[in-house]
Short mmCIF file of C-alpha atoms and ligand atoms in Angstrom, two decimals:
data_model
loop_
_atom_site.label_atom_id
_atom_site.label_comp_id
_atom_site.label_asym_id
_atom_site.label_seq_id
_atom_site.Cartn_x
_atom_site.Cartn_y
_atom_site.Cartn_z
CA MET A 8 26.11 -48.17 -28.61
CA ASN A 9 25.38 -46.05 -31.66
CA PRO A 10 21.53 -45.78 -31.94
CA ARG A 11 21.69 -46.28 -35.72
CA LEU A 12 23.43 -49.63 -35.18
CA LEU A 13 20.79 -50.51 -32.56
CA PHE A 14 18.16 -49.87 -35.22
CA TRP A 15 19.84 -51.68 -38.15
CA VAL A 16 21.30 -54.76 -36.43
CA PRO A 17 17.95 -56.24 -35.17
CA ALA A 18 16.25 -55.30 -38.50
CA ALA A 19 19.03 -57.03 -40.48
CA LEU A 20 18.84 -60.03 -38.12
CA ARG A 21 15.07 -60.31 -38.60
CA LEU A 22 15.50 -60.10 -42.40
CA PHE A 23 18.22 -62.72 -42.24
CA LEU A 24 15.97 -65.04 -40.17
CA VAL A 25 13.13 -64.69 -42.70
CA LEU A 26 15.50 -65.45 -45.60
CA PHE A 27 17.03 -68.31 -43.67
CA GLY A 28 13.58 -69.77 -42.86
CA THR A 29 12.51 -69.36 -46.49
CA GLY A 30 15.72 -71.17 -47.59
CA LEU A 31 15.11 -74.02 -45.13
CA LEU A 32 11.49 -74.51 -46.31
CA TRP A 33 12.63 -74.31 -49.91
CA PHE A 34 15.23 -76.97 -49.16
CA PHE A 35 12.84 -79.37 -47.40
CA TRP A 36 9.44 -78.72 -49.06
CA GLY A 37 10.30 -77.15 -52.35
CA SER A 38 10.54 -73.68 -53.84
CA ILE A 39 6.81 -72.85 -53.93
CA ILE A 40 6.19 -73.54 -50.26
CA GLY A 41 9.43 -71.81 -49.29
CA LEU A 42 8.68 -68.69 -51.35
CA LEU A 43 5.02 -68.60 -50.20
CA ALA A 44 5.98 -68.90 -46.55
CA GLY A 45 8.68 -66.21 -46.99
CA LEU A 46 6.12 -63.91 -48.72
CA LEU A 47 3.58 -64.51 -45.96
CA VAL A 48 6.08 -63.60 -43.24
CA MET A 49 7.09 -60.45 -45.21
CA VAL A 50 3.42 -59.45 -45.65
CA ALA A 51 2.84 -60.03 -41.91
CA MET A 52 5.83 -57.82 -41.11
CA VAL A 53 4.55 -55.07 -43.43
CA VAL A 54 1.07 -55.33 -41.82
CA ILE A 55 2.67 -55.00 -38.36
CA GLN A 56 4.62 -51.90 -39.52
CA LEU A 57 1.42 -50.41 -41.00
CA HIS A 58 -0.43 -51.18 -37.76
CA TYR A 59 2.14 -49.28 -35.70
CA LEU A 60 2.22 -46.44 -38.24
CA TYR A 61 -1.55 -46.23 -37.89
CA GLN A 62 -1.25 -46.19 -34.08
CA LEU A 63 1.44 -43.47 -34.28
CA SER A 64 -0.72 -41.35 -36.54
CA GLY A 65 -3.68 -41.75 -34.13
CA TRP A 66 -1.46 -40.86 -31.16
CA LEU A 67 -0.18 -37.74 -32.95
CA ASP A 68 -3.77 -36.43 -33.02
CA ASN A 69 -3.75 -36.52 -29.20
CA PRO A 70 -0.13 -36.77 -28.08
CA ASP A 71 -0.58 -37.76 -24.43
CA SER A 72 2.48 -39.45 -22.93
CA THR A 73 0.31 -41.93 -20.96
CA LYS A 74 -1.43 -43.19 -24.11
CA LEU A 75 1.61 -44.27 -26.16
CA PRO A 76 1.45 -47.89 -27.50
CA ASP A 77 4.21 -50.37 -26.52
CA GLY A 78 5.37 -51.33 -30.03
CA TRP A 79 7.39 -54.20 -31.33
CA GLY A 80 10.87 -54.39 -32.79
CA ALA A 81 12.23 -50.98 -33.80
CA TRP A 82 8.91 -49.45 -32.76
CA THR A 83 9.66 -50.19 -29.10
CA ASP A 84 12.65 -47.91 -29.28
CA ILE A 85 10.79 -45.24 -31.34
CA PHE A 86 7.85 -45.21 -28.94
CA SER A 87 10.02 -45.06 -25.83
CA ARG A 88 11.98 -42.13 -27.29
CA LEU A 89 8.74 -40.40 -28.23
CA TYR A 90 7.49 -41.09 -24.71
CA ARG A 91 10.59 -39.42 -23.19
CA LEU A 92 10.28 -36.44 -25.55
CA ARG A 93 6.62 -36.05 -24.77
CA ARG A 94 7.13 -36.41 -21.01
CA ASP A 95 9.90 -33.76 -21.01
CA ASP A 96 7.66 -31.52 -23.09
CA GLU A 97 4.74 -31.97 -20.68
CA LYS A 98 7.04 -31.25 -17.72
CA ASN A 99 8.36 -28.09 -19.39
CA ARG A 100 4.84 -26.97 -20.21
CA ALA A 101 3.68 -27.55 -16.62
CA GLU A 102 6.69 -25.60 -15.31
CA LEU A 103 6.08 -22.84 -17.81
CA SER A 104 2.39 -22.49 -17.00
CA GLU A 105 3.15 -22.58 -13.26
CA TRP A 106 5.78 -19.87 -13.77
CA LEU A 107 3.35 -17.87 -15.90
CA ALA A 108 0.64 -18.15 -13.22
CA ARG A 109 3.13 -16.98 -10.58
CA PHE A 110 4.24 -14.13 -12.83
CA ARG A 111 0.61 -13.11 -13.44
CA GLN A 112 -0.13 -13.19 -9.71
CA ALA A 113 2.97 -11.12 -8.92
CA MET A 114 2.03 -8.64 -11.63
CA SER A 115 -1.53 -8.36 -10.34
CA LEU A 116 -0.23 -7.65 -6.82
CA LEU A 117 2.22 -5.03 -8.06
CA PRO A 118 1.22 -1.53 -6.91
CA ASP A 119 2.77 -0.08 -10.08
CA GLY A 120 1.04 -0.37 -13.44
CA VAL A 121 2.69 -2.26 -16.31
CA VAL A 122 1.47 -2.02 -19.91
CA ILE A 123 3.09 -3.90 -22.80
CA MET A 124 2.66 -2.30 -26.23
CA ASP A 125 3.80 -3.52 -29.63
CA ASP A 126 5.92 -1.50 -32.07
CA VAL A 127 2.89 0.52 -33.22
CA LEU A 128 1.68 1.20 -29.65
CA PHE A 129 -1.14 -1.34 -29.70
CA LEU A 130 -2.01 -2.65 -26.25
CA GLU A 131 -0.86 -6.25 -25.82
CA TRP A 132 -1.15 -6.74 -22.09
CA CYS A 133 -1.52 -4.75 -18.86
CA ASN A 134 -1.82 -5.54 -15.15
CA PRO A 135 -4.73 -4.52 -12.85
CA ALA A 136 -2.80 -1.54 -11.41
CA ALA A 137 -2.37 -0.12 -14.94
CA GLU A 138 -6.11 -0.68 -15.52
CA ARG A 139 -6.84 1.35 -12.37
CA HIS A 140 -4.28 4.08 -13.05
CA LEU A 141 -5.07 4.62 -16.73
CA GLY A 142 -8.73 3.59 -16.83
CA LEU A 143 -7.96 0.68 -19.18
CA SER A 144 -9.60 -2.72 -19.42
CA LEU A 145 -7.43 -5.48 -20.87
CA GLU A 146 -10.47 -7.42 -22.01
CA ARG A 147 -12.03 -4.45 -23.76
CA ASP A 148 -8.98 -2.53 -24.99
CA LYS A 149 -6.56 -5.28 -26.05
CA GLY A 150 -5.31 -4.58 -29.58
CA MET A 151 -6.24 -0.88 -29.45
CA ARG A 152 -3.80 1.96 -29.84
CA VAL A 153 -2.69 3.22 -26.41
CA THR A 154 -2.68 6.87 -27.56
CA ASN A 155 -6.39 6.49 -28.35
CA LEU A 156 -7.03 5.06 -24.91
CA ILE A 157 -5.00 7.54 -22.83
CA ARG A 158 -6.21 10.83 -24.23
CA SER A 159 -3.85 13.20 -22.47
CA PRO A 160 -1.98 15.77 -24.63
CA ALA A 161 1.05 15.57 -22.31
CA PHE A 162 1.18 11.78 -22.72
CA ILE A 163 0.82 11.98 -26.51
CA ASP A 164 3.62 14.58 -26.67
CA TYR A 165 5.79 12.32 -24.52
CA ILE A 166 5.27 9.45 -26.97
CA ILE A 167 5.82 11.63 -30.06
CA LEU A 168 9.01 13.21 -28.71
CA GLY A 169 10.26 9.80 -27.56
CA ARG A 170 12.49 11.22 -24.82
CA TYR A 171 11.99 8.25 -22.58
CA GLU A 172 15.07 8.79 -20.38
CA GLN A 173 12.97 11.14 -18.22
CA PRO A 174 9.69 9.98 -16.63
CA LEU A 175 6.56 12.03 -17.24
CA THR A 176 4.37 13.36 -14.42
CA LEU A 177 0.77 13.10 -15.49
CA ALA A 178 -2.41 14.36 -13.83
CA LEU A 179 -4.99 11.77 -14.83
CA ARG A 180 -8.36 10.83 -13.34
CA GLU A 181 -7.70 12.90 -10.19
CA ARG A 182 -4.41 11.09 -9.64
CA LYS A 183 -0.83 12.17 -9.96
CA LEU A 184 0.94 9.50 -12.02
CA ILE A 185 4.61 9.10 -12.83
CA VAL A 186 4.75 7.46 -16.23
CA HIS A 187 7.85 5.89 -17.76
CA ILE A 188 8.26 4.16 -21.10
CA ILE A 189 10.99 1.54 -21.50
CA PRO A 190 11.67 0.23 -25.03
CA PHE A 191 12.53 -3.49 -25.17
CA GLU A 192 13.00 -6.36 -27.64
CA ASN A 193 12.33 -5.47 -31.25
CA ARG A 194 10.68 -2.06 -30.77
CA ARG A 195 8.15 -3.26 -28.21
CA GLN A 196 7.64 -0.91 -25.26
CA ILE A 197 6.75 -1.25 -21.60
CA LEU A 198 4.81 1.55 -19.98
CA VAL A 199 5.25 1.72 -16.21
CA THR A 200 2.94 3.88 -14.08
CA HIS A 201 3.48 4.83 -10.46
CA ASP A 202 0.72 6.46 -8.41
CA ALA A 203 2.32 9.44 -6.64
CA THR A 204 -0.96 10.95 -5.37
CA GLU A 205 -0.33 9.99 -1.74
CA SER A 206 3.35 10.98 -1.67
CA GLU A 207 2.42 14.27 -3.37
CA ARG A 208 -0.22 14.86 -0.69
CA ILE A 209 2.27 14.12 2.09
CA GLU A 210 4.84 16.39 0.44
CA MET A 211 2.23 19.16 0.21
CA MET A 212 1.30 18.65 3.88
CA ARG A 213 4.97 18.86 4.81
CA ARG A 214 5.40 22.07 2.81
CA ASP A 215 2.26 23.56 4.38
CA PHE A 216 3.43 22.53 7.83
CA ILE A 217 6.83 24.18 7.37
CA ALA A 218 5.21 27.31 5.92
CA ASN A 219 2.69 27.48 8.79
CA ALA A 220 5.29 26.77 11.47
CA SER A 221 7.62 29.45 10.06
CA HIS A 222 4.74 31.88 9.94
CA GLU A 223 3.74 31.08 13.54
CA LEU A 224 7.30 31.54 14.76
CA ARG A 225 7.88 34.72 12.76
CA THR A 226 5.23 36.74 14.61
CA PRO A 227 6.61 36.31 18.16
CA LEU A 228 10.16 36.65 16.86
CA THR A 229 9.29 39.95 15.19
CA VAL A 230 7.73 41.20 18.43
CA ILE A 231 10.77 40.17 20.53
CA ASN A 232 13.19 41.69 17.98
CA GLY A 233 11.19 44.92 17.94
CA PHE A 234 11.40 45.29 21.73
CA LEU A 235 15.10 44.38 21.74
CA GLU A 236 15.77 47.06 19.12
CA ILE A 237 13.86 49.61 21.22
CA ALA A 238 15.84 48.58 24.32
CA TYR A 239 19.08 48.93 22.35
CA ALA A 240 18.19 52.30 20.79
CA GLN A 241 16.71 53.79 23.96
CA PRO A 242 18.75 52.57 26.95
CA ASN A 243 17.14 55.10 29.24
CA LEU A 244 13.55 53.91 28.95
CA ASP A 245 11.57 54.32 32.14
CA ALA A 246 11.28 51.25 34.36
CA GLN A 247 7.54 50.79 33.84
CA THR A 248 7.79 50.72 30.02
CA ARG A 249 10.78 48.37 30.22
CA ILE A 250 8.88 46.01 32.49
CA SER A 251 5.86 46.00 30.19
CA HIS A 252 8.15 45.31 27.18
CA LEU A 253 9.87 42.49 29.08
CA LYS A 254 6.48 41.03 30.01
CA LEU A 255 5.42 41.01 26.36
CA MET A 256 8.73 39.45 25.33
CA ILE A 257 8.32 36.70 27.94
CA GLU A 258 4.81 36.03 26.62
CA GLN A 259 6.05 35.77 23.04
CA GLY A 260 8.98 33.59 24.13
CA GLN A 261 6.53 31.32 25.95
CA ARG A 262 4.41 31.19 22.80
CA MET A 263 7.41 30.07 20.75
CA GLN A 264 8.32 27.48 23.35
CA ASN A 265 4.74 26.09 23.36
CA LEU A 266 4.83 25.91 19.59
CA VAL A 267 8.17 24.11 19.42
CA GLU A 268 7.07 21.67 22.14
CA ASP A 269 3.82 20.91 20.31
CA MET A 270 5.66 20.45 17.01
CA LEU A 271 8.10 18.06 18.66
CA SER A 272 5.21 16.09 20.23
CA LEU A 273 3.50 15.81 16.85
CA THR A 274 6.67 14.68 15.11
CA ARG A 275 7.29 12.07 17.80
CA LEU A 276 3.71 10.79 17.61
CA GLU A 277 3.94 10.45 13.83
CA SER A 278 7.27 8.68 13.91
CA ILE A 279 7.03 4.96 13.13
CA ASP A 280 10.18 4.36 15.20
CA TYR A 281 8.21 5.34 18.26
CA PRO A 282 5.80 2.47 18.91
CA LEU A 283 3.15 2.65 21.60
CA ARG A 284 4.12 0.76 24.76
CA PRO A 285 0.81 0.34 26.56
CA GLU A 286 0.67 0.06 30.33
CA ARG A 287 -2.06 0.37 32.93
CA VAL A 288 -3.21 3.97 33.20
CA ASN A 289 -4.50 4.95 36.62
CA ILE A 290 -7.47 7.02 35.51
CA HIS A 291 -8.17 8.47 39.00
CA ASN A 292 -4.64 9.87 39.34
CA LEU A 293 -4.55 11.08 35.74
CA LEU A 294 -7.87 12.90 35.81
CA ASP A 295 -7.29 14.35 39.31
CA GLN A 296 -4.06 15.86 38.07
CA ILE A 297 -5.75 17.19 34.91
CA GLN A 298 -8.50 18.76 37.00
CA GLN A 299 -5.88 20.48 39.21
CA GLU A 300 -4.08 21.81 36.14
CA ALA A 301 -7.36 23.08 34.67
CA LYS A 302 -8.17 24.84 37.94
CA ALA A 303 -4.74 26.47 37.92
CA LEU A 304 -5.25 27.61 34.31
CA SER A 305 -8.74 28.88 35.04
CA ALA A 306 -7.55 30.73 38.15
CA GLY A 307 -11.01 30.56 39.72
CA ARG A 308 -12.88 31.89 36.69
CA HIS A 309 -14.76 28.60 36.03
CA THR A 310 -16.42 25.79 37.92
CA ILE A 311 -14.64 22.57 37.03
CA SER A 312 -16.20 19.25 38.11
CA LEU A 313 -14.96 15.69 37.69
CA ALA A 314 -16.96 12.43 37.81
CA ILE A 315 -15.23 9.08 37.39
CA ASP A 316 -17.38 6.01 36.77
CA GLY A 317 -15.41 3.55 34.71
CA PRO A 318 -12.41 1.18 34.76
CA ASP A 319 -8.75 1.92 34.07
CA ILE A 320 -7.43 1.40 30.57
CA ASN A 321 -4.23 0.29 28.89
CA GLY A 322 -2.33 2.96 27.06
CA SER A 323 0.48 5.45 27.29
CA PRO A 324 -0.07 7.59 30.43
CA GLU A 325 2.07 10.45 29.03
CA GLU A 326 0.28 10.55 25.68
CA LEU A 327 -3.18 10.32 27.24
CA GLN A 328 -2.23 13.02 29.75
CA SER A 329 -1.20 15.25 26.84
CA ALA A 330 -4.38 14.55 24.82
CA PHE A 331 -6.79 14.96 27.76
CA SER A 332 -5.15 18.12 29.06
CA ASN A 333 -5.30 19.65 25.56
CA LEU A 334 -9.07 19.07 25.53
CA VAL A 335 -9.50 20.38 29.05
CA SER A 336 -7.31 23.45 28.51
CA ASN A 337 -9.32 24.22 25.34
CA ALA A 338 -12.51 24.06 27.40
CA VAL A 339 -11.01 26.54 29.91
CA ARG A 340 -9.63 28.83 27.19
CA TYR A 341 -12.80 28.92 25.09
CA THR A 342 -15.25 29.32 27.96
CA PRO A 343 -15.91 32.80 29.28
CA GLU A 344 -15.71 33.66 32.96
CA ASN A 345 -18.18 31.95 35.34
CA GLY A 346 -18.66 29.11 32.86
CA ASN A 347 -19.03 25.44 33.79
CA ILE A 348 -16.67 22.70 32.71
CA GLU A 349 -17.60 19.08 33.37
CA LEU A 350 -15.07 16.27 33.10
CA ALA A 351 -16.40 12.71 33.14
CA TRP A 352 -14.99 9.20 32.75
CA GLN A 353 -17.82 6.86 31.81
CA GLN A 354 -18.42 3.25 30.94
CA THR A 355 -20.49 2.82 27.75
CA THR A 356 -21.86 -0.13 25.80
CA SER A 357 -18.96 0.10 23.35
CA GLY A 358 -16.17 0.67 25.90
CA VAL A 359 -15.23 3.69 27.97
CA GLN A 360 -15.19 7.40 27.22
CA PHE A 361 -13.70 10.62 28.47
CA VAL A 362 -16.09 13.57 28.16
CA VAL A 363 -15.20 17.25 28.40
CA ARG A 364 -18.31 19.45 28.37
CA ASP A 365 -18.24 23.23 28.53
CA ASN A 366 -20.80 26.00 28.14
CA GLY A 367 -18.38 28.26 26.34
CA ILE A 368 -18.31 29.99 22.97
CA GLY A 369 -19.09 26.83 20.96
CA ILE A 370 -18.10 26.08 17.38
CA ARG A 371 -20.06 26.58 14.15
CA PRO A 372 -20.79 23.23 12.38
CA GLU A 373 -18.72 24.02 9.25
CA HIS A 374 -15.52 24.15 11.36
CA ILE A 375 -15.98 20.92 13.28
CA SER A 376 -14.59 18.47 10.70
CA ARG A 377 -11.44 20.59 10.27
CA LEU A 378 -10.55 21.19 13.93
CA THR A 379 -7.94 18.42 14.09
CA GLU A 380 -5.99 19.85 11.12
CA ARG A 381 -2.67 21.37 12.10
CA PHE A 382 -2.84 25.10 12.74
CA TYR A 383 -6.59 25.19 12.08
CA ARG A 384 -8.29 27.74 14.30
CA VAL A 385 -11.81 29.08 14.25
CA ASP A 386 -10.74 32.42 15.66
CA LYS A 387 -7.01 33.05 15.23
CA SER A 388 -6.76 36.05 17.52
CA ARG A 389 -8.64 34.34 20.36
CA SER A 390 -6.43 31.27 20.07
CA ARG A 391 -3.26 33.41 20.23
CA GLU A 392 -4.58 35.54 23.09
CA THR A 393 -4.92 32.35 25.14
CA GLN A 394 -1.48 31.00 24.15
CA GLY A 395 -2.96 28.50 21.67
CA THR A 396 -0.65 26.94 19.09
CA GLY A 397 -3.31 25.53 16.77
CA LEU A 398 -1.74 22.10 17.21
CA GLY A 399 -3.59 20.87 20.31
CA LEU A 400 -6.34 18.92 18.56
CA ALA A 401 -3.88 17.58 15.96
CA ILE A 402 -1.92 16.07 18.87
CA VAL A 403 -5.18 14.71 20.34
CA LYS A 404 -6.03 13.07 17.01
CA HIS A 405 -2.64 11.37 16.74
CA VAL A 406 -2.69 10.11 20.32
CA LEU A 407 -6.19 8.70 19.79
CA LEU A 408 -5.17 7.04 16.53
CA ARG A 409 -2.38 5.26 18.38
CA HIS A 410 -4.89 4.10 21.03
CA ASN A 411 -7.59 3.00 18.54
CA ALA A 412 -9.84 5.62 20.09
CA LEU A 413 -12.23 8.05 18.39
CA LEU A 414 -12.92 11.73 18.93
CA ALA A 415 -16.54 12.89 18.71
CA ILE A 416 -17.40 16.59 18.89
CA GLN A 417 -20.81 18.15 19.53
CA SER A 418 -21.05 21.90 19.64
CA LYS A 419 -23.44 24.79 19.29
CA PRO A 420 -22.27 28.40 18.91
CA ASP A 421 -22.72 30.40 22.14
CA GLN A 422 -24.01 27.33 23.98
CA GLY A 423 -20.92 25.21 24.44
CA SER A 424 -19.07 22.14 23.23
CA THR A 425 -18.72 18.50 24.20
CA PHE A 426 -15.56 16.60 23.24
CA MET A 427 -15.82 12.82 23.70
CA VAL A 428 -12.90 10.42 23.49
CA LYS A 429 -14.24 6.89 22.92
CA PHE A 430 -12.04 3.91 23.74
CA PRO A 431 -13.00 0.44 22.52
CA HIS A 432 -13.58 -2.51 24.88
CA GLY A 433 -10.11 -3.80 23.99
CA ALA A 434 -8.49 -0.83 25.75
CA VAL A 435 -10.17 -1.57 29.09
CA CYS A 436 -7.92 -3.27 31.63
CA ASP A 437 -8.83 -6.88 32.28
CA ALA A 438 -10.61 -7.17 35.68
CA GLN A 439 -8.31 -10.08 36.63
CA GLU A 440 -5.30 -7.83 36.34
CA VAL A 441 -6.59 -5.57 39.12
CA ILE A 442 -4.67 -6.73 42.19
P1 ADP B 27 -5.58 26.07 19.71
O1 ADP B 27 -4.20 25.99 20.20
O2 ADP B 27 -5.84 27.18 18.76
O3 ADP B 27 -6.60 25.98 20.80
P2 ADP B 27 -6.48 23.45 19.00
O4 ADP B 27 -5.99 22.53 17.96
O5 ADP B 27 -6.43 22.98 20.41
O6 ADP B 27 -5.70 24.78 18.78
O7 ADP B 27 -7.98 23.80 18.64
C1 ADP B 27 -8.30 24.18 17.33
C2 ADP B 27 -9.43 25.17 17.34
O8 ADP B 27 -10.63 24.52 17.77
C3 ADP B 27 -9.24 26.31 18.30
O9 ADP B 27 -8.50 27.35 17.71
C4 ADP B 27 -10.66 26.72 18.59
O10 ADP B 27 -11.12 27.62 17.60
C5 ADP B 27 -11.46 25.43 18.47
N1 ADP B 27 -11.77 24.83 19.76
C6 ADP B 27 -11.14 23.81 20.36
N2 ADP B 27 -11.73 23.49 21.53
C7 ADP B 27 -12.79 24.32 21.68
C8 ADP B 27 -13.79 24.51 22.69
N3 ADP B 27 -13.86 23.74 23.77
N4 ADP B 27 -14.71 25.48 22.48
C9 ADP B 27 -14.68 26.24 21.38
N5 ADP B 27 -13.75 26.13 20.41
C10 ADP B 27 -12.81 25.19 20.56
#
């Protein structure tokens, strides 16, 4: 039914009842009593209305849906409608604040910075990533002009020129930031910042790697091409010279092959699509084989000993073979004739370790922290003379990273070096598995 009718019909009925009652009293007890009684009822009704008005006014000071009075007559309907309105409002508010909290949490977890500025570039809001990237503090800087807070000429030019279709690359606080401004509703603007420091570093590493690899390959290629040109221009070279040229070409070809193989190993080790599949590594077999290879490489020029006193471990036999033999071949290559090389597999308090100790040329302390960088060599010519690629220790580092192992290096120039590969307890094979 129409709500207006619902309001007027009971009110009219009540009024009619009062008039009817007044008429009856008038009829039976006279006009004075009738009118007095009618007036009294009317006054009572006005008092009731005032009472509910008073209650409504009190409720409006603290409009809580659970504290609404019940009401009488038309007030019942008014209060129940107010109750519904209030309850819907409270529900909407709860939903809104829950949504806002979720939004805030999402924004605070966002790796990219978001700053909201008003039409005159005053800071309205920013997330924690923007605080980190731009050195802002929402609490301290709210309401301040962003161009006064980010004092970079490139950024100020970007804002003045207003060419926001293109992002701006900004070097700020030792970071490389990609900054983008997006205008939105009524001349407000959102500033989005993306930290590109890491990707820039990786890109630089990639560029360096390609430059280094090309450089490394160019030298042997130039040598081989030179000899081929000689062979082509002088077909009647004497046999001895030809053999010596061929020998040098084979050496350079071998060098290129080693380089390509090492580069492929590194790429494979770095690839995330190539997960480690650990299995039991038979340390006796592995180290025996490595010792034999070292002896072959040394060709009797060194004394190479092996002592095994520790359990097997879980890992990739191929990768560990590659890492260990890199360390051992370095010891052979950087130890002069008649030197001693000791290989040991030991149990320690923190796990197990593989130790390669030589009394070779040693390494000066300033080089030690850089040895695992790709193509880093202390002495370039010595490394090349011994067929080194400069990638051996980079491969070792990657293999160890994949096995949660650490590389420790102790060395003294002209006295020798000790390379220690430390595996945690977790890598050691469970005794119960040994059957
Ligand atoms: P390379 O192929 O040049 O040997 P590595 O990455 O294996 O490359 O080693 C990097 C550098 O570390 C070597 O060029 C060498 O100068 C130094 N180095 C590595 N092992 C030893 C060692 N046992 N004794 C002295 N120097 C070493």
